[in-house]
C-alpha atoms as an extended CHARMM CRD file, in Angstrom:
* protein
*
       146  EXT
         1         1  MET       CA             14.5240000000      -25.6230000000       -3.1680000000  PROA      1               0.0000000000
         2         2  THR       CA             13.3320000000      -28.7980000000       -4.8460000000  PROA      2               0.0000000000
         3         3  GLY       CA             15.0410000000      -32.1280000000       -4.4700000000  PROA      3               0.0000000000
         4         4  PRO       CA             16.1000000000      -34.7130000000       -6.9860000000  PROA      4               0.0000000000
         5         5  GLU       CA             13.7620000000      -37.3260000000       -8.3480000000  PROA      5               0.0000000000
         6         6  PRO       CA             12.8900000000      -40.2090000000       -5.9930000000  PROA      6               0.0000000000
         7         7  GLU       CA             15.2820000000      -43.1490000000       -5.9340000000  PROA      7               0.0000000000
         8         8  PRO       CA             14.3910000000      -45.5710000000       -8.7410000000  PROA      8               0.0000000000
         9         9  ALA       CA             13.2650000000      -49.0350000000       -7.6960000000  PROA      9               0.0000000000
        10        10  GLY       CA             15.4690000000      -52.0180000000       -8.3310000000  PROA      10              0.0000000000
        11        11  GLY       CA             18.5210000000      -51.5300000000       -6.1370000000  PROA      11              0.0000000000
        12        12  VAL       CA             20.5000000000      -48.7020000000       -7.6880000000  PROA      12              0.0000000000
        13        13  HSD       CA             24.1780000000      -49.0110000000       -6.8270000000  PROA      13              0.0000000000
        14        14  GLY       CA             26.1120000000      -45.9790000000       -5.7280000000  PROA      14              0.0000000000
        15        15  VAL       CA             29.5320000000      -44.7240000000       -6.7030000000  PROA      15              0.0000000000
        16        16  PRO       CA             32.6220000000      -44.5150000000       -4.4840000000  PROA      16              0.0000000000
        17        17  VAL       CA             33.5970000000      -41.1900000000       -2.9480000000  PROA      17              0.0000000000
        18        18  PRO       CA             35.3090000000      -39.0540000000       -5.5900000000  PROA      18              0.0000000000
        19        19  GLU       CA             38.6920000000      -38.0200000000       -4.2430000000  PROA      19              0.0000000000
        20        20  PRO       CA             40.2870000000      -35.7700000000       -3.7090000000  PROA      20              0.0000000000
        21        21  GLY       CA             37.1480000000      -33.7120000000       -3.3920000000  PROA      21              0.0000000000
        22        22  ALA       CA             35.8380000000      -30.5030000000       -1.8760000000  PROA      22              0.0000000000
        23        23  TRP       CA             32.0620000000      -30.2370000000       -1.6040000000  PROA      23              0.0000000000
        24        24  LEU       CA             29.5770000000      -27.5810000000       -0.4980000000  PROA      24              0.0000000000
        25        25  ARG       CA             26.2370000000      -28.8600000000        0.7130000000  PROA      25              0.0000000000
        26        26  ARG       CA             23.3150000000      -27.2820000000       -1.1440000000  PROA      26              0.0000000000
        27        27  GLY       CA             20.5570000000      -28.8620000000        0.8910000000  PROA      27              0.0000000000
        28        28  ILE       CA             19.5040000000      -31.6190000000        3.2440000000  PROA      28              0.0000000000
        29        29  SER       CA             16.2360000000      -33.4810000000        3.7070000000  PROA      29              0.0000000000
        30        30  ARG       CA             15.7640000000      -35.3660000000        6.9660000000  PROA      30              0.0000000000
        31        31  ASN       CA             13.3950000000      -38.3380000000        7.1690000000  PROA      31              0.0000000000
        32        32  GLY       CA             11.6930000000      -37.4180000000        3.8880000000  PROA      32              0.0000000000
        33        33  GLY       CA             11.0990000000      -33.7700000000        4.8430000000  PROA      33              0.0000000000
        34        34  PRO       CA             11.7010000000      -30.7070000000        2.6690000000  PROA      34              0.0000000000
        35        35  LEU       CA             15.1300000000      -29.9580000000        1.2490000000  PROA      35              0.0000000000
        36        36  VAL       CA             16.6060000000      -27.0670000000        3.2650000000  PROA      36              0.0000000000
        37        37  GLU       CA             19.9530000000      -25.4400000000        3.9890000000  PROA      37              0.0000000000
        38        38  ASP       CA             20.4500000000      -23.5300000000        7.2160000000  PROA      38              0.0000000000
        39        39  ARG       CA             24.2450000000      -23.1650000000        7.3310000000  PROA      39              0.0000000000
        40        40  GLU       CA             27.3990000000      -23.5790000000        5.2720000000  PROA      40              0.0000000000
        41        41  VAL       CA             28.5890000000      -27.2000000000        5.3380000000  PROA      41              0.0000000000
        42        42  VAL       CA             31.8170000000      -28.2860000000        3.6290000000  PROA      42              0.0000000000
        43        43  TRP       CA             33.0090000000      -31.8750000000        3.2020000000  PROA      43              0.0000000000
        44        44  LEU       CA             36.6120000000      -32.5670000000        2.1710000000  PROA      44              0.0000000000
        45        45  GLN       CA             37.9230000000      -35.9430000000        1.0390000000  PROA      45              0.0000000000
        46        46  ALA       CA             41.6250000000      -36.8440000000        0.6060000000  PROA      46              0.0000000000
        47        47  GLY       CA             42.1850000000      -40.5320000000       -0.0350000000  PROA      47              0.0000000000
        48        48  THR       CA             40.1040000000      -42.5000000000        2.4530000000  PROA      48              0.0000000000
        49        49  TYR       CA             40.1640000000      -39.6180000000        4.9650000000  PROA      49              0.0000000000
        50        50  TYR       CA             37.4050000000      -37.0250000000        5.2520000000  PROA      50              0.0000000000
        51        51  ALA       CA             36.5000000000      -34.0430000000        7.4010000000  PROA      51              0.0000000000
        52        52  ASP       CA             33.0780000000      -32.4110000000        7.6350000000  PROA      52              0.0000000000
        53        53  SER       CA             32.7260000000      -28.8580000000        8.9020000000  PROA      53              0.0000000000
        54        54  ARG       CA             29.7370000000      -29.9110000000       11.0270000000  PROA      54              0.0000000000
        55        55  GLY       CA             32.2700000000      -31.4060000000       13.4410000000  PROA      55              0.0000000000
        56        56  PHE       CA             33.1760000000      -34.9760000000       12.5260000000  PROA      56              0.0000000000
        57        57  ALA       CA             36.0320000000      -36.6000000000       10.6280000000  PROA      57              0.0000000000
        58        58  GLY       CA             37.4060000000      -40.0320000000        9.9420000000  PROA      58              0.0000000000
        59        59  THR       CA             37.6620000000      -42.5550000000        7.1450000000  PROA      59              0.0000000000
        60        60  THR       CA             35.3880000000      -43.7910000000        4.3960000000  PROA      60              0.0000000000
        61        61  SER       CA             34.9770000000      -47.2370000000        2.9140000000  PROA      61              0.0000000000
        62        62  PHE       CA             32.9480000000      -48.4260000000       -0.0790000000  PROA      62              0.0000000000
        63        63  ASP       CA             31.2050000000      -51.8160000000       -0.1370000000  PROA      63              0.0000000000
        64        64  GLY       CA             30.3200000000      -51.7320000000       -3.8450000000  PROA      64              0.0000000000
        65        65  SER       CA             26.9990000000      -49.9980000000       -3.2080000000  PROA      65              0.0000000000
        66        66  GLN       CA             27.2680000000      -47.6590000000       -0.2120000000  PROA      66              0.0000000000
        67        67  VAL       CA             29.8990000000      -45.3790000000        1.2410000000  PROA      67              0.0000000000
        68        68  HSD       CA             30.4060000000      -45.8120000000        4.9940000000  PROA      68              0.0000000000
        69        69  PHE       CA             31.5550000000      -42.7790000000        6.9780000000  PROA      69              0.0000000000
        70        70  HSD       CA             33.4290000000      -43.9500000000       10.0680000000  PROA      70              0.0000000000
        71        71  HSD       CA             33.5580000000      -41.0460000000       12.5480000000  PROA      71              0.0000000000
        72        72  LEU       CA             36.9000000000      -41.1200000000       14.3710000000  PROA      72              0.0000000000
        73        73  THR       CA             37.1240000000      -37.5130000000       15.6060000000  PROA      73              0.0000000000
        74        74  GLY       CA             34.4700000000      -35.0890000000       16.8310000000  PROA      74              0.0000000000
        75        75  GLU       CA             30.8020000000      -36.0700000000       16.7970000000  PROA      75              0.0000000000
        76        76  PRO       CA             30.6030000000      -39.8380000000       17.3920000000  PROA      76              0.0000000000
        77        77  GLY       CA             28.7620000000      -42.2030000000       15.1200000000  PROA      77              0.0000000000
        78        78  GLU       CA             28.7670000000      -43.7730000000       11.7290000000  PROA      78              0.0000000000
        79        79  ASP       CA             26.5430000000      -43.3000000000        8.7420000000  PROA      79              0.0000000000
        80        80  ALA       CA             26.1920000000      -44.9040000000        5.3470000000  PROA      80              0.0000000000
        81        81  GLY       CA             24.9290000000      -43.4670000000        2.1060000000  PROA      81              0.0000000000
        82        82  THR       CA             24.5540000000      -44.1640000000       -1.5690000000  PROA      82              0.0000000000
        83        83  LEU       CA             26.2140000000      -41.5360000000       -3.7710000000  PROA      83              0.0000000000
        84        84  ARG       CA             25.0220000000      -40.8170000000       -7.3130000000  PROA      84              0.0000000000
        85        85  TRP       CA             25.9100000000      -38.1530000000       -9.8170000000  PROA      85              0.0000000000
        86        86  GLU       CA             23.1040000000      -35.8540000000      -10.9650000000  PROA      86              0.0000000000
        87        87  GLY       CA             24.7900000000      -33.5190000000      -13.4100000000  PROA      87              0.0000000000
        88        88  ALA       CA             27.6790000000      -31.8380000000      -11.5650000000  PROA      88              0.0000000000
        89        89  ASN       CA             26.0680000000      -32.5300000000       -8.1750000000  PROA      89              0.0000000000
        90        90  LEU       CA             26.6610000000      -35.5110000000       -5.9570000000  PROA      90              0.0000000000
        91        91  VAL       CA             23.4480000000      -36.7480000000       -4.3290000000  PROA      91              0.0000000000
        92        92  GLU       CA             23.7580000000      -38.7400000000       -1.1210000000  PROA      92              0.0000000000
        93        93  ARG       CA             20.9120000000      -40.8080000000        0.3040000000  PROA      93              0.0000000000
        94        94  GLY       CA             21.5890000000      -42.5570000000        3.5570000000  PROA      94              0.0000000000
        95        95  THR       CA             20.8620000000      -43.6840000000        7.0770000000  PROA      95              0.0000000000
        96        96  ASN       CA             22.3360000000      -42.5360000000       10.3710000000  PROA      96              0.0000000000
        97        97  ALA       CA             23.2410000000      -44.8990000000       13.2050000000  PROA      97              0.0000000000
        98        98  ASP       CA             19.9510000000      -44.0200000000       14.9510000000  PROA      98              0.0000000000
        99        99  GLY       CA             17.9290000000      -45.1560000000       11.9070000000  PROA      99              0.0000000000
       100       100  SER       CA             16.9900000000      -41.6570000000       10.7130000000  PROA      100             0.0000000000
       101       101  THR       CA             17.3480000000      -41.0390000000        6.9840000000  PROA      101             0.0000000000
       102       102  PHE       CA             18.8060000000      -38.1620000000        5.0120000000  PROA      102             0.0000000000
       103       103  LEU       CA             19.2350000000      -36.8790000000        1.4840000000  PROA      103             0.0000000000
       104       104  GLU       CA             22.0110000000      -34.3510000000        0.8260000000  PROA      104             0.0000000000
       105       105  ILE       CA             22.9090000000      -32.4540000000       -2.3420000000  PROA      105             0.0000000000
       106       106  TRP       CA             26.6440000000      -31.6810000000       -2.6980000000  PROA      106             0.0000000000
       107       107  THR       CA             28.1460000000      -29.3880000000       -5.3220000000  PROA      107             0.0000000000
       108       108  PRO       CA             31.8700000000      -29.3260000000       -6.0940000000  PROA      108             0.0000000000
       109       109  LEU       CA             33.9140000000      -26.3690000000       -4.8860000000  PROA      109             0.0000000000
       110       110  SER       CA             36.4660000000      -24.7150000000       -7.1600000000  PROA      110             0.0000000000
       111       111  GLY       CA             40.0540000000      -24.3020000000       -5.9920000000  PROA      111             0.0000000000
       112       112  THR       CA             40.8340000000      -27.9930000000       -5.5320000000  PROA      112             0.0000000000
       113       113  ASP       CA             44.0350000000      -28.0080000000       -7.5930000000  PROA      113             0.0000000000
       114       114  GLY       CA             47.2320000000      -28.3380000000       -5.6480000000  PROA      114             0.0000000000
       115       115  PHE       CA             48.1150000000      -30.1400000000       -2.4590000000  PROA      115             0.0000000000
       116       116  SER       CA             45.7170000000      -32.6160000000       -0.8130000000  PROA      116             0.0000000000
       117       117  GLY       CA             46.3220000000      -34.5060000000        2.4010000000  PROA      117             0.0000000000
       118       118  SER       CA             45.1410000000      -35.5080000000        5.8430000000  PROA      118             0.0000000000
       119       119  TRP       CA             46.6750000000      -35.1890000000        9.3060000000  PROA      119             0.0000000000
       120       120  SER       CA             45.5020000000      -36.3600000000       12.6900000000  PROA      120             0.0000000000
       121       121  GLY       CA             46.6990000000      -36.3000000000       16.2540000000  PROA      121             0.0000000000
       122       122  PRO       CA             45.2780000000      -36.6150000000       19.7300000000  PROA      122             0.0000000000
       123       123  ASP       CA             41.6970000000      -35.3530000000       19.4620000000  PROA      123             0.0000000000
       124       124  HSD       CA             41.9620000000      -33.5890000000       16.0840000000  PROA      124             0.0000000000
       125       125  HSD       CA             41.8440000000      -34.2740000000       12.3670000000  PROA      125             0.0000000000
       126       126  VAL       CA             42.6430000000      -31.9540000000        9.4320000000  PROA      126             0.0000000000
       127       127  VAL       CA             41.9500000000      -32.4880000000        5.7310000000  PROA      127             0.0000000000
       128       128  ARG       CA             43.1890000000      -30.1830000000        2.9870000000  PROA      128             0.0000000000
       129       129  VAL       CA             42.1280000000      -30.2400000000       -0.6570000000  PROA      129             0.0000000000
       130       130  GLY       CA             43.7130000000      -27.4750000000       -2.7160000000  PROA      130             0.0000000000
       131       131  ARG       CA             42.6660000000      -24.1520000000       -1.1590000000  PROA      131             0.0000000000
       132       132  HSD       CA             40.1900000000      -25.7840000000        1.2650000000  PROA      132             0.0000000000
       133       133  VAL       CA             40.9110000000      -26.9160000000        4.8420000000  PROA      133             0.0000000000
       134       134  VAL       CA             38.5970000000      -28.4590000000        7.4630000000  PROA      134             0.0000000000
       135       135  HSD       CA             39.8070000000      -28.9360000000       11.0530000000  PROA      135             0.0000000000
       136       136  VAL       CA             37.7830000000      -31.1080000000       13.4530000000  PROA      136             0.0000000000
       137       137  ASP       CA             38.3360000000      -31.6210000000       17.1700000000  PROA      137             0.0000000000
       138       138  SER       CA             36.1460000000      -32.6650000000       20.1040000000  PROA      138             0.0000000000
       139       139  ARG       CA             34.4900000000      -29.2260000000       20.2160000000  PROA      139             0.0000000000
       140       140  ALA       CA             33.7380000000      -28.2900000000       16.6080000000  PROA      140             0.0000000000
       141       141  GLY       CA             34.5320000000      -28.3850000000       12.9260000000  PROA      141             0.0000000000
       142       142  THR       CA             36.0000000000      -25.3390000000       11.1830000000  PROA      142             0.0000000000
       143       143  TYR       CA             36.3400000000      -24.5660000000        7.4770000000  PROA      143             0.0000000000
       144       144  TRP       CA             38.8840000000      -22.2200000000        5.8850000000  PROA      144             0.0000000000
       145       145  ARG       CA             39.5090000000      -21.2240000000        2.2910000000  PROA      145             0.0000000000
       146       146  LEU       CA             43.1640000000      -20.3270000000        1.7440000000  PROA      146             0.0000000000
């Protein structure tokens, strides 16, 4: 799998998180390595709330250039990335709290029409977008297609 073109010089500004949204990851590159995909990863966004099937959920904010993912449930941490459209795909380039970098390619999932929302309680968070649901708790993230 080949990745997108390198980031142009000159401070390209990203776009805010499209919402509601249901996204399937097509590949990830860590610290400039090859673009790979070793498991199904789904990211759902409803308003400012998100859930990621890797096992973290929380809120997003946009500072005019980068989207900040504030992890409130599941895997601790925070990361920030610049989102850009490349055709129908959303390309995210960012940095984790530990300083490592990543590039992820996200493609939209079908079946997003209908109800979207987010619910949380002690130690869990759920986001639904249309037919897609991600549940995150302290142990794991789980994805279902209804």
